[in-house]
Short mmCIF file of C-alpha atoms and ligand atoms in Angstrom, two decimals:
data_model
loop_
_atom_site.label_atom_id
_atom_site.label_comp_id
_atom_site.label_asym_id
_atom_site.label_seq_id
_atom_site.Cartn_x
_atom_site.Cartn_y
_atom_site.Cartn_z
CA UNK A 215 30.10 -5.87 5.20
CA UNK A 216 33.44 -4.25 4.45
CA UNK A 217 35.73 -3.02 7.15
CA UNK A 218 35.06 0.59 6.15
CA UNK A 219 31.31 0.15 6.39
CA UNK A 220 31.63 -1.54 9.73
CA UNK A 221 33.83 1.13 11.24
CA UNK A 222 31.79 3.99 9.85
CA UNK A 223 28.59 2.52 11.15
CA UNK A 224 30.24 1.91 14.52
CA UNK A 225 31.39 5.53 14.64
CA UNK A 226 27.90 6.62 13.73
CA UNK A 227 26.38 4.65 16.60
CA UNK A 228 29.06 5.23 19.24
CA UNK A 229 29.95 8.84 18.56
CA UNK A 230 27.69 10.31 15.88
CA UNK A 231 24.39 9.71 17.55
CA UNK A 232 25.32 10.70 21.12
CA UNK A 233 26.95 13.86 19.77
CA UNK A 234 23.89 14.58 17.69
CA UNK A 235 21.72 14.09 20.75
CA UNK A 236 23.89 16.56 22.69
CA UNK A 237 24.08 19.23 19.98
CA UNK A 238 20.43 18.97 19.46
CA UNK A 239 19.76 19.66 23.15
CA UNK A 240 21.96 22.77 22.93
CA UNK A 241 20.08 24.38 20.06
CA UNK A 242 17.43 26.74 21.41
CA UNK A 243 13.83 25.71 20.67
CA UNK A 244 13.14 28.90 18.66
CA UNK A 245 15.97 28.18 16.23
CA UNK A 246 15.12 24.51 15.90
CA UNK A 247 11.52 25.43 15.28
CA UNK A 248 12.54 27.82 12.55
CA UNK A 249 14.77 25.36 10.74
CA UNK A 250 12.35 22.43 10.90
CA UNK A 251 9.39 24.55 9.82
CA UNK A 252 11.34 25.93 6.89
CA UNK A 253 12.29 22.45 5.68
CA UNK A 254 8.83 20.96 6.24
CA UNK A 255 6.93 23.72 4.47
CA UNK A 256 9.23 23.57 1.50
CA UNK A 257 9.16 19.80 1.28
CA UNK A 258 5.37 19.68 1.48
CA UNK A 259 4.74 22.73 -0.69
CA UNK A 260 2.88 20.88 -3.42
CA UNK A 261 0.74 18.98 -0.91
CA UNK A 262 -0.05 22.25 0.85
CA UNK A 263 -0.94 23.96 -2.44
CA UNK A 264 -3.29 21.07 -3.27
CA UNK A 265 -5.10 21.75 0.00
CA UNK A 266 -4.33 18.24 1.19
CA UNK A 267 -3.17 19.23 4.66
CA UNK A 268 -6.45 20.73 5.83
CA UNK A 269 -7.30 17.54 7.72
CA UNK A 270 -4.41 18.34 10.09
CA UNK A 271 -6.17 21.42 11.40
CA UNK A 272 -6.34 21.32 15.17
CA UNK A 273 -4.36 18.07 15.34
CA UNK A 274 -0.94 17.50 16.81
CA UNK A 275 1.46 14.82 15.60
CA UNK A 276 4.53 13.79 17.53
CA UNK A 277 7.63 12.34 15.94
CA UNK A 278 9.49 10.59 18.71
CA UNK A 279 13.13 9.84 17.88
CA UNK A 280 13.58 7.35 20.65
CA UNK A 281 17.36 6.94 20.49
CA UNK A 282 17.93 10.69 20.55
CA UNK A 283 15.37 11.08 23.28
CA UNK A 284 13.72 13.83 21.30
CA UNK A 285 10.11 14.49 20.40
CA UNK A 286 9.02 16.95 17.75
CA UNK A 287 5.45 18.21 18.03
CA UNK A 288 3.97 19.24 14.70
CA UNK A 289 0.71 21.02 13.95
CA UNK A 290 -0.98 22.85 11.09
CA UNK A 291 -2.33 26.36 10.82
CA UNK A 292 -2.10 27.42 7.17
CA UNK A 293 1.48 26.17 7.39
CA UNK A 294 3.23 23.35 9.19
CA UNK A 295 4.33 24.44 12.64
CA UNK A 296 6.58 23.06 15.32
CA UNK A 297 4.77 23.36 18.62
CA UNK A 298 5.94 23.31 22.21
CA UNK A 299 5.41 20.04 24.10
CA UNK A 300 1.83 19.41 25.05
CA UNK A 301 -1.11 17.19 24.26
CA UNK A 302 -1.12 15.31 20.98
CA UNK A 303 -3.30 13.11 18.80
CA UNK A 304 -0.86 10.60 17.41
CA UNK A 305 2.71 9.60 18.13
CA UNK A 306 5.03 7.99 15.59
CA UNK A 307 8.03 6.50 17.35
CA UNK A 308 11.25 4.94 16.13
CA UNK A 309 15.02 5.32 16.09
CA UNK A 310 16.54 8.09 13.98
CA UNK A 311 17.85 5.46 11.56
CA UNK A 312 14.33 4.22 10.85
CA UNK A 313 13.15 7.74 10.04
CA UNK A 314 16.11 8.28 7.72
CA UNK A 315 15.31 4.94 6.05
CA UNK A 316 11.77 6.17 5.49
CA UNK A 317 12.76 9.61 4.25
CA UNK A 318 15.01 8.00 1.65
CA UNK A 319 12.27 5.54 0.68
CA UNK A 320 14.66 2.66 1.33
CA UNK A 321 12.00 0.59 3.00
CA UNK A 322 8.26 0.38 2.97
CA UNK A 323 6.73 1.96 6.12
CA UNK A 324 4.24 -0.89 6.59
CA UNK A 325 7.14 -3.34 6.59
CA UNK A 326 8.96 -1.34 9.28
CA UNK A 327 5.76 -1.18 11.27
CA UNK A 328 5.11 -4.93 11.00
CA UNK A 329 8.71 -5.58 11.99
CA UNK A 330 8.08 -3.42 15.06
CA UNK A 331 10.80 -0.93 14.09
CA UNK A 332 8.21 1.86 14.03
CA UNK A 333 5.29 2.30 16.45
CA UNK A 334 2.14 4.33 15.99
CA UNK A 335 -0.02 5.17 18.97
CA UNK A 336 -3.15 7.25 19.30
CA UNK A 337 -5.27 8.31 16.34
CA UNK A 338 -4.35 5.63 13.78
CA UNK A 339 -6.28 7.26 10.98
CA UNK A 340 -4.30 10.44 11.41
CA UNK A 341 -1.03 8.49 11.49
CA UNK A 342 -1.97 6.67 8.30
CA UNK A 343 -2.92 9.90 6.58
CA UNK A 344 0.46 11.38 7.48
CA UNK A 345 2.19 8.29 6.09
CA UNK A 346 0.23 8.58 2.84
CA UNK A 347 1.06 12.27 2.52
CA UNK A 348 4.75 11.66 2.99
CA UNK A 349 4.55 8.94 0.34
CA UNK A 350 2.90 11.34 -2.05
CA UNK A 351 5.77 13.84 -1.94
CA UNK A 352 7.66 13.64 -5.20
CA UNK A 353 11.34 13.63 -4.27
CA UNK A 354 12.27 14.73 -7.78
CA UNK A 355 10.30 17.92 -7.34
CA UNK A 356 11.70 18.95 -3.98
CA UNK A 357 13.57 22.26 -3.78
CA UNK A 358 17.25 21.93 -4.66
CA UNK A 359 18.65 22.27 -1.15
CA UNK A 360 16.47 19.55 0.30
CA UNK A 361 17.16 17.26 -2.62
CA UNK A 362 20.84 17.82 -2.12
CA UNK A 363 20.58 16.98 1.57
CA UNK A 364 18.73 13.79 0.75
CA UNK A 365 21.22 12.77 -1.88
CA UNK A 366 24.16 13.25 0.50
CA UNK A 367 22.34 11.17 3.11
CA UNK A 368 21.65 8.60 0.42
CA UNK A 369 25.35 8.34 -0.41
CA UNK A 370 26.27 7.87 3.23
CA UNK A 371 23.35 5.61 3.98
CA UNK A 372 24.91 2.22 3.20
CA UNK A 373 27.96 3.11 5.28
CA UNK A 374 26.17 4.46 8.31
CA UNK A 375 23.28 2.07 8.42
CA UNK A 376 24.14 -1.28 6.95
CA UNK A 377 21.35 -2.66 9.06
CA UNK A 378 18.86 -0.29 7.44
CA UNK A 379 18.93 -2.33 4.27
CA UNK A 380 17.90 -5.52 6.06
CA UNK B 27 1.47 -11.60 -19.77
CA UNK B 28 0.79 -8.00 -18.86
CA UNK B 29 2.09 -6.88 -15.46
CA UNK B 30 -0.58 -4.70 -13.82
CA UNK B 31 0.78 -2.66 -10.91
CA UNK B 32 -0.73 -0.53 -8.14
CA UNK B 33 -0.12 3.15 -7.44
CA UNK B 34 -1.63 5.14 -4.58
CA UNK B 35 0.46 8.23 -5.31
CA UNK B 36 2.49 9.83 -8.06
CA UNK B 37 5.82 8.66 -6.60
CA UNK B 38 4.44 5.10 -6.46
CA UNK B 39 3.34 5.51 -10.06
CA UNK B 40 6.84 6.54 -11.08
CA UNK B 41 8.29 3.65 -9.09
CA UNK B 42 6.04 1.19 -10.96
CA UNK B 43 7.02 2.73 -14.30
CA UNK B 44 10.72 2.52 -13.57
CA UNK B 45 10.50 -1.01 -12.27
CA UNK B 46 8.85 -2.31 -15.43
CA UNK B 47 5.05 -2.21 -15.18
CA UNK B 48 3.02 -2.76 -18.35
CA UNK B 49 -0.10 -1.18 -16.88
CA UNK B 50 -0.74 0.79 -13.71
CA UNK B 51 -4.04 1.16 -11.89
CA UNK B 52 -5.01 4.15 -9.76
CA UNK B 53 -8.04 5.54 -7.94
CA UNK B 54 -9.44 8.98 -7.21
CA UNK B 55 -9.46 10.64 -3.81
CA UNK B 56 -12.89 9.42 -2.66
CA UNK B 57 -14.92 6.34 -1.75
CA UNK B 58 -15.42 5.33 -5.38
CA UNK B 59 -12.46 2.95 -5.07
CA UNK B 60 -11.64 0.18 -2.62
CA UNK B 61 -8.59 1.91 -1.10
CA UNK B 62 -10.18 5.00 0.33
CA UNK B 63 -7.70 6.45 2.84
CA UNK B 64 -6.86 10.06 3.66
CA UNK B 65 -3.82 11.29 1.77
CA UNK B 66 -3.92 8.41 -0.70
CA UNK B 67 -4.88 8.40 -4.38
CA UNK B 68 -4.99 10.95 -7.18
CA UNK B 69 -6.51 14.37 -7.69
CA UNK B 70 -7.04 15.56 -11.28
CA UNK B 71 -3.67 17.24 -11.55
CA UNK B 72 -1.85 14.13 -10.37
CA UNK B 73 -3.95 11.88 -12.60
CA UNK B 74 -3.11 13.97 -15.63
CA UNK B 75 0.55 13.85 -14.79
CA UNK B 76 0.35 10.08 -14.38
CA UNK B 77 -1.33 9.74 -17.74
CA UNK B 78 1.32 11.84 -19.46
CA UNK B 79 4.06 9.68 -17.93
CA UNK B 80 2.24 6.50 -18.95
CA UNK B 81 1.81 7.69 -22.53
CA UNK B 82 5.49 8.63 -22.74
CA UNK B 83 6.54 5.12 -21.87
CA UNK B 84 3.83 3.17 -23.62
CA UNK B 85 2.32 1.96 -20.37
CA UNK B 86 -1.43 1.63 -19.86
CA UNK B 87 -3.38 3.49 -17.19
CA UNK B 88 -6.44 1.94 -15.58
CA UNK B 89 -8.77 3.69 -13.15
CA UNK B 90 -10.40 1.64 -10.40
CA UNK B 91 -13.98 2.70 -9.64
CA UNK B 92 -14.62 -0.59 -7.96
CA UNK B 93 -16.84 -0.02 -4.94
CA UNK B 94 -20.62 -0.30 -4.93
CA UNK B 95 -22.37 3.10 -5.14
CA UNK B 96 -24.35 3.85 -2.02
CA UNK B 97 -27.82 5.42 -2.23
CA UNK B 98 -26.62 8.84 -1.14
CA UNK B 99 -23.61 9.05 -3.42
CA UNK B 100 -24.59 7.97 -6.92
CA UNK B 101 -23.49 11.28 -8.45
CA UNK B 102 -20.00 10.77 -6.99
CA UNK B 103 -19.66 7.46 -8.83
CA UNK B 104 -20.94 9.01 -12.07
CA UNK B 105 -18.50 11.87 -11.68
CA UNK B 106 -15.64 9.43 -11.17
CA UNK B 107 -16.52 7.70 -14.44
CA UNK B 108 -16.79 11.05 -16.25
CA UNK B 109 -13.40 12.14 -14.93
CA UNK B 110 -11.71 8.87 -15.82
CA UNK B 111 -13.10 8.88 -19.36
CA UNK B 112 -12.18 12.51 -19.84
CA UNK B 113 -8.69 11.74 -18.60
CA UNK B 114 -8.36 9.08 -21.27
CA UNK B 115 -7.96 5.99 -19.08
CA UNK B 116 -7.29 2.82 -21.07
CA UNK B 117 -9.82 0.94 -18.98
CA UNK B 118 -12.14 1.41 -16.03
CA UNK B 119 -12.11 -1.31 -13.38
CA UNK B 120 -15.71 -1.62 -12.22
CA UNK B 121 -17.69 -4.02 -10.04
CA UNK B 122 -21.19 -2.57 -9.94
CA UNK B 123 -23.64 -3.36 -12.74
CA UNK B 124 -25.47 -0.08 -12.39
CA UNK B 125 -22.26 1.80 -12.94
CA UNK B 126 -21.38 -0.40 -15.91
CA UNK B 127 -24.75 0.47 -17.43
CA UNK B 128 -23.95 4.14 -16.97
CA UNK B 129 -20.62 3.69 -18.78
CA UNK B 130 -22.12 1.66 -21.62
CA UNK B 131 -24.89 4.18 -22.23
CA UNK B 132 -22.80 7.30 -22.00
CA UNK B 133 -19.43 6.09 -23.27
CA UNK B 134 -20.01 3.00 -25.41
CA UNK B 135 -16.38 2.98 -26.62
CA UNK B 136 -14.86 2.89 -23.12
CA UNK B 137 -13.10 -0.34 -22.10
CA UNK B 138 -14.40 -1.96 -18.94
CA UNK B 139 -12.59 -4.52 -16.81
CA UNK B 140 -14.65 -6.43 -14.28
CA UNK B 141 -13.16 -5.77 -10.84
CA UNK B 142 -12.24 -8.56 -8.48
CA UNK B 143 -14.94 -7.09 -6.23
CA UNK B 144 -17.47 -8.31 -8.80
CA UNK B 145 -16.43 -11.80 -7.73
CA UNK B 146 -17.10 -13.57 -10.99
CA UNK B 147 -15.98 -17.19 -10.67
CA UNK B 148 -17.69 -19.16 -13.42
CA UNK B 149 -18.09 -19.12 -17.18
CA UNK B 150 -21.81 -18.35 -17.12
CA UNK B 151 -21.22 -15.24 -15.06
CA UNK B 152 -18.36 -14.09 -17.28
CA UNK B 153 -20.55 -14.62 -20.33
CA UNK B 154 -23.29 -12.54 -18.74
CA UNK B 155 -20.93 -9.62 -18.12
CA UNK B 156 -19.62 -9.90 -21.66
CA UNK B 157 -23.05 -9.89 -23.24
CA UNK B 158 -24.60 -7.21 -21.07
CA UNK B 159 -21.73 -4.81 -20.62
CA UNK B 160 -19.18 -5.90 -23.19
CA UNK B 161 -16.41 -6.18 -20.60
CA UNK B 162 -12.97 -6.71 -22.11
CA UNK B 163 -11.36 -8.42 -19.16
CA UNK B 164 -12.22 -9.90 -15.77
CA UNK B 165 -10.05 -10.01 -12.67
CA UNK B 166 -10.51 -13.34 -10.94
CA UNK B 167 -10.99 -13.52 -7.17
CA UNK B 168 -8.30 -15.09 -5.04
CA UNK B 169 -10.54 -17.99 -4.12
CA UNK B 170 -10.02 -20.31 -7.06
CA UNK B 171 -7.67 -23.29 -7.22
CA UNK B 172 -5.35 -23.65 -10.22
CA UNK B 173 -7.53 -26.33 -11.73
CA UNK B 174 -10.56 -24.05 -11.57
CA UNK B 175 -8.68 -21.16 -13.16
CA UNK B 176 -7.61 -23.50 -15.93
CA UNK B 177 -11.17 -24.60 -16.63
CA UNK B 178 -12.31 -20.97 -16.67
CA UNK B 179 -9.60 -20.04 -19.14
CA UNK B 180 -10.91 -22.65 -21.55
CA UNK B 181 -14.44 -21.31 -21.49
CA UNK B 182 -14.08 -17.61 -20.80
CA UNK B 183 -15.36 -15.23 -23.47
CA UNK B 184 -13.08 -12.45 -22.12
CA UNK B 185 -9.42 -12.02 -21.18
CA UNK B 186 -8.59 -13.07 -17.64
CA UNK B 187 -6.38 -11.39 -15.07
CA UNK B 188 -5.25 -13.04 -11.83
CA UNK B 189 -3.54 -11.79 -8.69
CA UNK B 190 0.17 -12.40 -8.60
CA UNK B 191 1.12 -10.85 -5.31
CA UNK B 192 -0.36 -9.08 -2.31
CA UNK B 193 -2.12 -9.45 0.99
CA UNK B 194 -4.48 -12.37 1.00
CA UNK B 195 -8.09 -11.41 1.26
CA UNK B 196 -10.01 -14.54 0.70
CA UNK B 197 -13.39 -14.58 2.36
CA UNK B 198 -15.78 -15.01 -0.56
CA UNK B 199 -13.84 -12.19 -2.02
CA UNK B 200 -15.74 -9.22 -3.24
CA UNK B 201 -18.58 -10.07 -0.93
CA UNK B 202 -16.89 -9.95 2.43
CA UNK B 203 -18.75 -7.91 5.01
CA UNK B 204 -16.94 -9.44 7.95
CA UNK B 205 -15.46 -6.12 9.05
CA UNK B 206 -18.87 -4.44 9.13
CA UNK B 207 -19.70 -6.85 11.95
CA UNK B 208 -17.58 -4.72 14.24
CA UNK B 209 -17.17 -1.42 12.40
CA UNK B 210 -20.28 -1.02 10.26
CA UNK B 211 -18.03 -0.60 7.21
CA UNK B 212 -16.78 -3.05 4.62
CA UNK B 213 -14.74 -2.84 1.40
CA UNK B 214 -17.68 -2.86 -0.99
CA UNK B 215 -19.79 -0.37 0.90
CA UNK B 216 -17.22 2.11 2.13
CA UNK B 217 -14.00 1.30 0.35
CA UNK B 218 -12.17 -0.08 3.37
CA UNK B 219 -11.85 -3.19 5.45
CA UNK B 220 -10.83 -2.35 9.02
CA UNK B 221 -11.18 1.44 8.63
CA UNK B 222 -8.26 3.26 10.25
CA UNK B 223 -10.50 5.36 12.43
CA UNK B 224 -11.49 2.17 14.24
CA UNK B 225 -7.95 0.83 14.56
CA UNK B 226 -5.94 1.29 17.73
CA UNK B 227 -2.45 0.01 18.46
CA UNK B 228 -1.48 -0.37 22.10
CA UNK B 229 2.18 -0.66 22.95
CA UNK B 230 3.29 -1.94 26.30
CA UNK B 231 6.64 -3.07 27.65
CA UNK B 232 6.45 -6.53 26.12
CA UNK B 233 3.57 -6.64 23.72
CA UNK B 234 1.69 -4.80 21.00
CA UNK B 235 -2.07 -5.16 20.77
CA UNK B 236 -4.32 -4.31 17.85
CA UNK B 237 -7.95 -3.38 18.36
CA UNK B 238 -10.71 -2.80 15.86
CA UNK B 239 -13.49 -0.68 17.30
CA UNK B 240 -12.26 -1.79 20.71
CA UNK B 241 -12.41 -5.50 19.91
CA UNK B 242 -9.05 -7.17 20.50
CA UNK B 243 -7.84 -8.61 17.19
CA UNK B 244 -4.38 -9.80 18.14
CA UNK B 245 -1.56 -9.48 20.62
CA UNK B 246 2.03 -9.69 19.45
CA UNK B 247 4.81 -10.65 21.80
CA UNK B 248 8.16 -8.90 21.84
CA UNK B 249 9.82 -9.14 18.39
CA UNK B 250 6.89 -10.99 16.90
CA UNK B 251 5.87 -9.56 13.53
CA UNK B 252 2.61 -7.66 13.47
CA UNK B 253 0.05 -7.74 10.66
CA UNK B 254 -2.94 -5.78 9.38
CA UNK B 255 -5.71 -5.66 11.97
CA UNK B 256 -8.39 -7.25 9.82
CA UNK B 257 -10.96 -9.43 11.50
CA UNK B 258 -10.18 -12.40 9.27
CA UNK B 259 -6.53 -12.44 10.38
CA UNK B 260 -7.00 -12.11 14.11
CA UNK B 261 -6.23 -14.80 16.65
CA UNK B 262 -9.28 -16.17 18.36
CA UNK B 263 -9.96 -18.50 21.21
CA UNK B 264 -11.80 -21.53 19.93
CA UNK B 265 -12.52 -24.05 22.67
CA UNK B 266 -9.25 -24.02 24.57
CA UNK B 267 -6.96 -22.99 21.70
CA UNK B 268 -6.03 -19.50 20.61
CA UNK B 269 -4.98 -19.34 16.96
CA UNK B 270 -5.60 -17.84 13.52
CA UNK B 271 -8.95 -19.52 13.22
CA UNK B 272 -9.96 -17.94 9.91
CA UNK B 273 -6.82 -17.03 7.98
CA UNK B 274 -3.09 -16.66 8.60
CA UNK B 275 -1.52 -13.26 7.99
CA UNK B 276 0.35 -14.11 4.83
CA UNK B 277 0.71 -12.76 1.33
CA UNK B 278 -0.22 -14.48 -1.85
CA UNK B 279 2.62 -15.05 -4.29
CA UNK B 280 2.23 -16.97 -7.52
CA UNK B 281 5.77 -16.55 -8.90
CA UNK B 282 6.31 -20.28 -9.03
CA UNK B 283 3.26 -20.94 -11.21
CA UNK B 284 4.05 -18.33 -13.87
CA UNK B 285 4.60 -21.02 -16.53
CA UNK B 286 1.31 -22.69 -15.63
CA UNK B 287 -0.60 -19.41 -15.76
CA UNK B 288 0.90 -18.58 -19.13
CA UNK B 289 0.04 -22.02 -20.48
CA UNK B 290 -3.55 -21.64 -19.38
CA UNK B 291 -3.83 -18.41 -21.31
CA UNK B 292 -3.96 -15.88 -18.47
CA UNK B 293 -3.48 -12.44 -20.04
CA UNK B 294 -2.49 -10.29 -17.09
CA UNK B 295 -1.07 -10.51 -13.59
CA UNK B 296 -2.08 -8.03 -10.95
CA UNK B 297 -0.01 -6.83 -8.01
CA UNK B 298 -2.07 -5.74 -5.00
CA UNK B 299 -1.23 -2.72 -2.85
CA UNK B 300 -2.39 0.77 -3.77
CA UNK B 301 -2.26 1.50 -0.04
CA UNK B 302 1.44 0.63 0.12
CA UNK B 303 4.43 2.93 -0.32
CA UNK B 304 6.53 3.71 -3.39
CA UNK B 305 9.29 1.57 -1.83
CA UNK B 306 7.00 -1.47 -1.77
CA UNK B 307 5.83 -0.91 -5.34
CA UNK B 308 9.39 -0.56 -6.54
CA UNK B 309 10.58 -3.75 -4.82
CA UNK B 310 7.66 -5.97 -5.80
CA UNK B 311 7.32 -4.78 -9.39
CA UNK B 312 11.05 -5.19 -9.98
CA UNK B 313 10.98 -8.80 -8.82
CA UNK B 314 7.96 -9.60 -10.98
CA UNK B 315 9.46 -7.90 -14.02
CA UNK B 316 12.61 -9.99 -13.65
CA UNK B 317 10.57 -13.15 -13.17
CA UNK B 318 8.37 -12.55 -16.22
CA UNK B 319 11.40 -11.67 -18.34
CA UNK B 320 13.19 -14.80 -17.13
CA UNK B 321 10.16 -16.86 -18.08
CA UNK B 322 10.10 -15.28 -21.52
CA UNK B 323 13.72 -16.21 -21.98
CA UNK B 324 13.79 -19.67 -20.48
CA UNK B 325 10.25 -20.86 -21.08
CA UNK B 326 9.52 -24.10 -19.31
CA UNK B 327 12.99 -24.17 -17.78
CA UNK B 328 11.95 -21.16 -15.68
CA UNK B 329 12.79 -21.42 -12.00
CA UNK B 330 12.21 -19.09 -9.10
CA UNK B 331 15.31 -17.34 -7.80
CA UNK B 332 15.81 -17.39 -4.01
CA UNK B 333 16.57 -13.65 -4.10
CA UNK B 334 13.13 -12.92 -5.49
CA UNK B 335 11.51 -14.82 -2.66
CA UNK B 336 13.63 -13.10 -0.07
CA UNK B 337 12.67 -9.69 -1.48
CA UNK B 338 8.99 -10.52 -1.53
CA UNK B 339 8.94 -12.12 1.92
CA UNK B 340 10.39 -8.96 3.39
CA UNK B 341 7.50 -6.78 2.29
CA UNK B 342 4.86 -9.44 2.81
CA UNK B 343 2.26 -9.37 5.46
CA UNK B 344 3.35 -11.84 8.13
CA UNK B 345 6.72 -11.95 6.33
CA UNK B 346 5.66 -15.05 4.47
CA UNK B 347 4.06 -15.87 1.17
CA UNK B 348 1.93 -18.76 0.04
CA UNK B 349 0.16 -19.98 -3.05
CA UNK B 350 -3.07 -19.49 -1.12
CA UNK B 351 -6.12 -21.07 -2.72
CA UNK B 352 -4.16 -21.91 -5.88
CA UNK B 353 -2.63 -24.77 -3.97
CA UNK B 354 -5.77 -26.15 -2.37
CA UNK B 355 -6.29 -29.60 -3.80
CA UNK B 356 -9.71 -30.13 -2.23
CA UNK B 357 -11.47 -27.41 -4.19
S1 SF4 C 153 -12.09 -9.13 6.60
FE1 SF4 C 153 -10.41 -10.16 5.53
S2 SF4 C 153 -11.32 -11.27 3.84
FE2 SF4 C 153 -12.81 -9.70 4.55
S3 SF4 C 153 -12.43 -7.93 3.27
FE3 SF4 C 153 -11.21 -7.71 5.13
S4 SF4 C 153 -9.19 -8.56 4.58
FE4 SF4 C 153 -10.67 -9.29 3.06
#
């Protein structure tokens, strides 16, 4: 690991993440909801058009970013929606880094799960279906803005998370 | 040797293409294939796209219709064959004889590969499939020792394909109904072993437990690697000892016997894992491509690179690989 990588990753862990956790708490729910819904519905557009999200009807999935102490409740009603806290069917839990690793397809989700870096509790079938759907999203066909975001994250990835590429 | 790679989604398909597959096998979104999970597999649009990509790069596309039709669903299996033929698949991977008859009668020109689920392990059986259904290739179950594969190669009337890498599933492969003992479902009848709807993971402060239809399969201590909750890979109490009484969670890897397999006359090597992610497909196929290319270049001087092993171990079930039955001298 080079010095630069080490210091960047240290900054990310010592300052970046706590700051992120703070900022994130300051953003009002309504705004957060709007942004996340916008991104999700664009990213999953093809899957939605194929009618492949119907099985989510009436179900609630929670993404629990344990290090940020943040849970995002997601449901489906003709579009993906961010819901207020409440009951849920399945919870997928892990550190932010693990979710970024997954979004960039740097590691196989089963591997992260076996290594205990990701936990799934509740309705396993639903959790698995969500995993499969995420896998079926073609990154090359994502809208420009999202692709751009991913590619910036990809460039930074080795610096911020040298451990991600274990 | 042809490298046959799995794809459960279009991105996985692209990953296999980029990493150097010679052929890619896929399934449709229903119980006509042995990886029937929500969100996995191909609809017609995706299958057509996959085919176009395959044609562009000179890669073959196989469609797995490898479960056994159940009394209530025969038309679904017929429809899957019709769709695959219409698509222009290079071969259909089939296990059931009734379905093979349907293909032979309706589409006599269509190539058929005998699925591993057909569990054909001797020359007489291979000859039967050849004569009756004109199969072009058979995928051998992961239950044979190297010596047995070698003998089969000498006598087989059809090309043979063996598994190169993937989760070990060994119990009289193709005929295992162990999971139906607790869930009522098994790979051949319903397309899944340990169906997800029966799986529960319980996390507590220092352990993770897996349950299959409420039956405890395993308990992992802090930091201990978990594995798939299949009945065959659970830890059981036998007399006073608790251990993997049936099978260890490990993956099969036959990298080191590539030269032997080639010498025997094996025509194709299959990578398991349509249920796995594009990241897995990319990593495993890349390693195998490099290994097969290295063998082509160096012939008998071929040796396995430690990096390959490290890469494969990482994505392996139980984080370890073995030669499985290939190494069993007593068979
Ligand atoms: S119980 Fe084990 S051997 Fe049987 S089908 Fe499932 S994974 Fe294979």
